[in-house]
XYZ file of C-alpha atoms in Angstrom:
357
model
C 0.040 -0.063 0.026
C 1.348 3.454 -0.970
C -0.261 6.744 0.282
C 0.087 9.449 -2.399
C -0.863 13.083 -1.680
C -2.019 14.926 -4.598
C -2.945 18.539 -5.009
C -5.512 19.408 -7.565
C -6.832 22.773 -8.555
C -10.492 22.671 -9.575
C -12.453 25.599 -11.006
C -16.105 25.506 -9.814
C -18.894 27.663 -11.136
C -21.349 28.549 -8.570
C -24.597 30.536 -9.236
C -25.346 32.808 -6.359
C -28.450 34.953 -6.042
C -28.244 37.085 -3.047
C -28.872 40.699 -2.244
C -27.371 42.558 0.632
C -29.620 45.431 1.831
C -29.053 48.169 4.185
C -32.309 49.772 5.406
C -30.985 52.391 7.800
C -31.875 55.169 5.532
C -35.140 56.141 3.850
C -34.338 54.287 0.638
C -33.259 50.640 0.576
C -29.598 50.383 -0.607
C -29.060 46.958 -2.217
C -25.839 45.601 -3.512
C -25.464 42.790 -5.937
C -23.172 40.296 -4.171
C -21.932 39.071 -7.610
C -20.438 42.466 -8.528
C -18.711 42.556 -5.075
C -17.134 39.024 -5.493
C -16.057 39.810 -9.103
C -14.113 42.894 -7.824
C -12.583 40.788 -5.011
C -11.573 37.965 -7.334
C -10.071 40.465 -9.657
C -8.024 42.176 -6.999
C -6.643 38.881 -5.332
C -5.958 37.198 -8.678
C -4.289 40.251 -10.189
C -2.249 40.818 -6.969
C -1.046 37.256 -7.128
C 0.104 37.527 -10.668
C 1.804 40.758 -10.000
C 4.384 38.873 -7.875
C 5.877 37.378 -11.065
C 6.148 40.719 -12.889
C 9.587 42.226 -13.298
C 9.093 45.270 -15.417
C 6.684 48.110 -16.234
C 6.040 46.581 -19.619
C 5.146 43.266 -17.753
C 2.441 45.177 -15.673
C 1.006 46.671 -18.933
C 0.735 43.314 -20.555
C -0.803 41.773 -17.501
C -3.452 44.503 -17.299
C -4.313 44.110 -20.949
C -4.534 40.360 -20.808
C -6.573 40.238 -17.609
C -9.201 42.821 -18.492
C -8.842 44.085 -22.007
C -12.062 45.868 -22.062
C -11.484 48.076 -19.002
C -9.772 51.466 -19.270
C -9.562 54.852 -17.505
C -10.596 55.399 -14.018
C -12.082 51.881 -13.541
C -8.738 50.378 -14.701
C -6.752 52.751 -12.362
C -9.024 51.970 -9.447
C -8.704 48.383 -9.790
C -4.935 48.549 -10.380
C -4.642 50.620 -7.147
C -6.673 48.063 -5.084
C -4.631 45.260 -6.459
C -1.399 46.948 -5.540
C -2.730 47.522 -2.002
C -3.540 43.893 -1.613
C -0.226 42.956 -3.239
C 1.855 44.853 -0.588
C -0.391 43.754 2.312
C 0.591 40.083 1.548
C 4.220 40.661 0.505
C 7.106 39.271 2.697
C 10.191 40.054 0.649
C 11.863 43.454 1.113
C 13.863 43.430 -2.200
C 10.755 42.723 -4.150
C 8.919 45.486 -2.401
C 11.637 48.044 -3.544
C 11.619 46.645 -7.189
C 7.820 46.722 -7.221
C 7.560 50.279 -6.000
C 9.738 51.378 -8.927
C 7.806 49.506 -11.714
C 4.423 50.592 -10.401
C 5.056 54.207 -10.193
C 4.761 54.871 -13.781
C 1.193 53.349 -13.867
C 0.270 55.576 -10.837
C 1.310 58.661 -12.698
C -0.711 57.490 -15.735
C -3.861 56.552 -13.937
C -3.755 59.533 -11.514
C -2.601 62.610 -13.464
C -3.939 64.991 -10.775
C -1.190 65.714 -8.318
C -3.342 65.570 -5.211
C -4.828 62.212 -6.196
C -1.432 60.770 -6.989
C -0.044 61.893 -3.659
C -3.108 60.422 -1.909
C -2.892 57.118 -3.642
C 0.891 56.739 -3.025
C 0.347 57.737 0.576
C -2.235 54.777 0.895
C 0.402 52.390 -0.486
C 2.954 53.682 1.939
C 0.529 53.169 4.857
C 0.111 49.656 3.795
C 3.806 49.192 3.619
C 4.165 50.726 7.106
C 1.508 48.352 8.523
C 2.964 45.111 6.984
C 4.860 43.283 9.787
C 6.833 41.278 7.228
C 8.279 44.308 5.441
C 11.260 46.129 7.044
C 10.396 49.724 8.030
C 13.238 51.078 6.025
C 11.211 50.213 3.004
C 8.400 52.476 4.213
C 10.971 55.302 4.731
C 12.495 54.775 1.240
C 9.105 54.961 -0.267
C 8.782 58.550 0.820
C 11.868 59.491 -1.235
C 11.246 60.317 -4.943
C 14.581 58.584 -5.794
C 13.284 55.171 -5.055
C 10.957 55.438 -7.997
C 13.937 56.375 -10.248
C 12.202 59.465 -11.450
C 14.431 61.862 -13.514
C 15.111 65.065 -11.478
C 13.586 66.991 -14.544
C 10.309 65.062 -13.993
C 10.266 65.739 -10.256
C 10.833 69.538 -10.912
C 8.123 69.537 -13.540
C 5.594 67.741 -11.390
C 6.197 70.277 -8.513
C 6.116 73.184 -10.818
C 2.808 72.064 -12.432
C 1.386 71.625 -8.884
C 2.464 75.198 -7.837
C 0.830 76.571 -10.992
C -2.339 74.769 -10.258
C -2.437 76.103 -6.700
C -1.717 79.633 -7.920
C -4.681 79.255 -10.369
C -6.913 78.152 -7.575
C -5.828 80.951 -5.435
C -6.864 83.489 -8.120
C -10.318 82.159 -7.886
C -10.854 82.965 -4.347
C -13.963 81.200 -2.665
C -15.893 83.910 -0.942
C -17.575 82.731 2.254
C -20.385 84.651 4.077
C -18.976 84.925 7.653
C -22.448 85.778 9.092
C -23.901 82.701 7.414
C -21.114 80.496 8.954
C -21.718 82.195 12.360
C -25.512 81.598 12.251
C -25.026 77.931 11.147
C -22.410 77.297 13.918
C -24.735 78.753 16.560
C -27.390 76.155 15.360
C -24.979 73.195 15.155
C -23.636 73.704 18.707
C -26.991 73.429 20.111
C -28.242 70.755 17.808
C -29.227 67.229 18.855
C -28.297 65.862 15.314
C -24.909 64.130 15.551
C -23.952 65.167 11.992
C -24.476 68.834 12.771
C -22.537 68.358 15.925
C -19.642 66.921 13.856
C -19.848 70.008 11.552
C -19.632 72.249 14.629
C -16.451 70.507 15.900
C -14.883 70.686 12.314
C -15.571 74.416 12.035
C -14.393 75.405 15.533
C -11.150 73.189 15.569
C -10.145 72.737 11.837
C -10.088 69.018 12.308
C -10.643 66.329 9.775
C -13.718 64.073 10.224
C -11.665 60.935 11.043
C -9.792 62.972 13.718
C -13.036 63.491 15.717
C -13.029 59.614 16.209
C -9.382 59.052 16.439
C -7.396 62.000 17.676
C -6.725 63.078 21.326
C -8.276 66.369 22.351
C -7.466 68.039 25.554
C -7.662 71.531 27.151
C -4.414 73.494 27.069
C -3.191 76.623 28.780
C -2.303 79.916 27.102
C 1.358 80.760 26.941
C 3.246 83.897 25.982
C 2.477 85.044 22.437
C -1.057 83.388 22.540
C -4.007 85.830 21.685
C -6.180 86.893 24.574
C -9.147 86.537 22.312
C -9.239 82.860 21.917
C -9.385 79.729 24.065
C -7.099 76.844 22.785
C -7.417 73.133 22.306
C -4.421 70.715 22.022
C -4.768 67.880 19.537
C -2.430 64.846 19.097
C -2.548 61.598 17.065
C -3.445 63.793 14.060
C -4.148 62.181 10.672
C -1.239 62.315 8.139
C 1.263 63.207 10.997
C 4.236 60.921 11.111
C 4.740 61.692 14.717
C 1.480 60.838 16.404
C 2.696 62.127 19.744
C 3.143 65.575 18.343
C 0.787 68.128 19.861
C -0.797 70.932 17.636
C -2.288 73.764 19.593
C -5.229 75.540 17.880
C -7.442 78.570 18.714
C -11.085 77.611 19.213
C -13.370 79.440 16.645
C -16.236 79.874 18.817
C -17.832 82.858 16.947
C -19.865 84.011 19.917
C -21.146 80.622 21.055
C -18.986 80.677 24.113
C -17.707 77.238 23.459
C -14.643 76.137 25.445
C -12.245 73.296 24.989
C -14.048 71.362 27.715
C -17.369 71.828 25.818
C -15.771 70.589 22.638
C -14.386 67.528 24.406
C -17.791 66.786 25.728
C -19.336 67.062 22.206
C -16.743 64.670 20.861
C -17.434 62.102 23.550
C -21.119 62.306 22.740
C -20.439 61.902 18.961
C -18.231 58.881 19.540
C -20.961 57.359 21.699
C -23.405 57.788 18.853
C -21.002 56.023 16.417
C -19.201 53.125 18.277
C -18.177 51.472 14.930
C -17.018 54.615 13.162
C -13.620 53.220 12.333
C -13.504 50.441 9.908
C -10.862 48.312 8.174
C -7.430 49.902 7.538
C -8.327 52.613 10.167
C -10.602 54.486 7.881
C -13.710 56.321 8.563
C -16.950 54.395 7.889
C -18.132 55.139 4.311
C -21.715 55.352 5.621
C -20.704 58.168 8.011
C -18.741 59.873 5.362
C -21.717 59.761 2.990
C -24.164 61.025 5.538
C -21.821 63.814 6.630
C -21.328 65.005 3.033
C -25.067 65.015 2.572
C -25.559 67.189 5.787
C -22.757 69.514 4.692
C -24.234 69.997 1.236
C -27.705 70.645 2.757
C -26.331 73.195 5.191
C -23.833 74.899 2.684
C -25.188 74.076 -0.841
C -22.221 75.892 -2.463
C -19.768 73.175 -1.013
C -21.319 70.718 -3.493
C -19.180 72.097 -6.442
C -15.958 71.098 -4.740
C -14.443 67.550 -4.844
C -13.199 67.452 -1.286
C -16.058 68.747 0.724
C -14.935 67.739 4.182
C -11.794 69.680 3.960
C -13.813 72.887 3.085
C -14.792 73.058 6.803
C -11.096 73.040 7.682
C -10.336 75.789 5.177
C -13.284 77.879 6.425
C -11.871 77.439 9.967
C -8.294 78.390 9.247
C -9.393 81.454 7.165
C -11.732 82.763 9.741
C -9.356 81.998 12.531
C -6.599 83.898 10.788
C -8.787 86.915 10.421
C -10.071 86.729 14.094
C -6.913 85.941 15.840
C -3.883 86.834 13.803
C -4.669 89.189 10.894
C -1.181 90.740 10.867
C 0.639 87.291 10.528
C 1.335 86.001 6.992
C -1.673 83.864 6.203
C 0.245 80.824 4.813
C 2.553 80.850 8.040
C -0.503 80.924 10.159
C -2.069 77.976 8.234
C 1.089 75.995 8.558
C 1.413 76.626 12.237
C -2.178 76.199 13.180
C -2.850 73.082 11.154
C 0.509 71.509 11.753
C 1.682 71.124 8.172
C 5.168 69.954 7.806
C 5.714 71.907 4.668
C 4.357 75.365 3.863
C 3.630 74.280 0.334
C 0.763 72.174 1.697
C -0.586 75.378 3.346
C -0.968 77.070 -0.089
C -3.965 74.918 -1.027
C -5.809 76.211 2.135
C -5.385 79.826 1.325
C -7.969 80.291 -1.325
C -11.008 80.623 0.893
C -11.814 84.225 1.945
C -14.482 85.196 4.508
C -16.324 88.482 4.077
């Protein structure tokens, strides 16, 4: 008698007819589970095949062979999701470095907008940072343009193009009605609606939505040089900050509501209690909360709807009005950098095109 162990790969076709419905809102939101499984299969299969690719041309060929009919944004989105899964499951440092290099050109092609490109690459770096099988030096290398073998001229052109786009935006200043903001803020502070309370905290502290659920807020004392007009709140574990222990001190934009740091902390505690599962996979804010908050924001400030990143608009309004209220003689970009905690002042330029009147 001989025992033989045989591994056989079998392809099985299964017909599934299921609908997943969420009836928390007025309208039923139903998702076809087949479309979800197709996307997941694509991502995992594509990510597995990427491991054998050694060149940019090889990635091109794999994309065309796997899904020849898909182009544009859909192709870019699926490629990005596959790359994320690829790095989550990778366990070889040298392969990680090589892959970063050959993937970069595809990111530039799929995401020509500078802000989107930076956001997507940041997501890849976050996955690298979280993977326990990849040395942390790979994460640090990924933050250096040289790792992607980009010619110096291309780096300069990319930065120049971005600077031009920011200047163009700044010439089209967004005029904000300060009295309207003040009236809305008074209503939000006293509202029992959780989403309006979130908007209140965003407007008074310049925080990002996810920071309301993840960052640490505490009262902080005034020091020499602080304005007498404001109360301050200290925030740490800030999104996009490398040093999570770093504390950023911000003046509270109360606009006559009399809101103190303790009142804000109490509001945040209440908001978190209302949304115990706000943080989902990969430490992201729940898409359901993001959508509902965007709807509330668009209802309260209809003009916000024309801008792609609606949540950041509250942050831009905060820093513009705080600059006018507390430090009008200070250079606006310098104030934005110091108040929001930007590492580079160039980041602050994109926040300077909102103007309250």
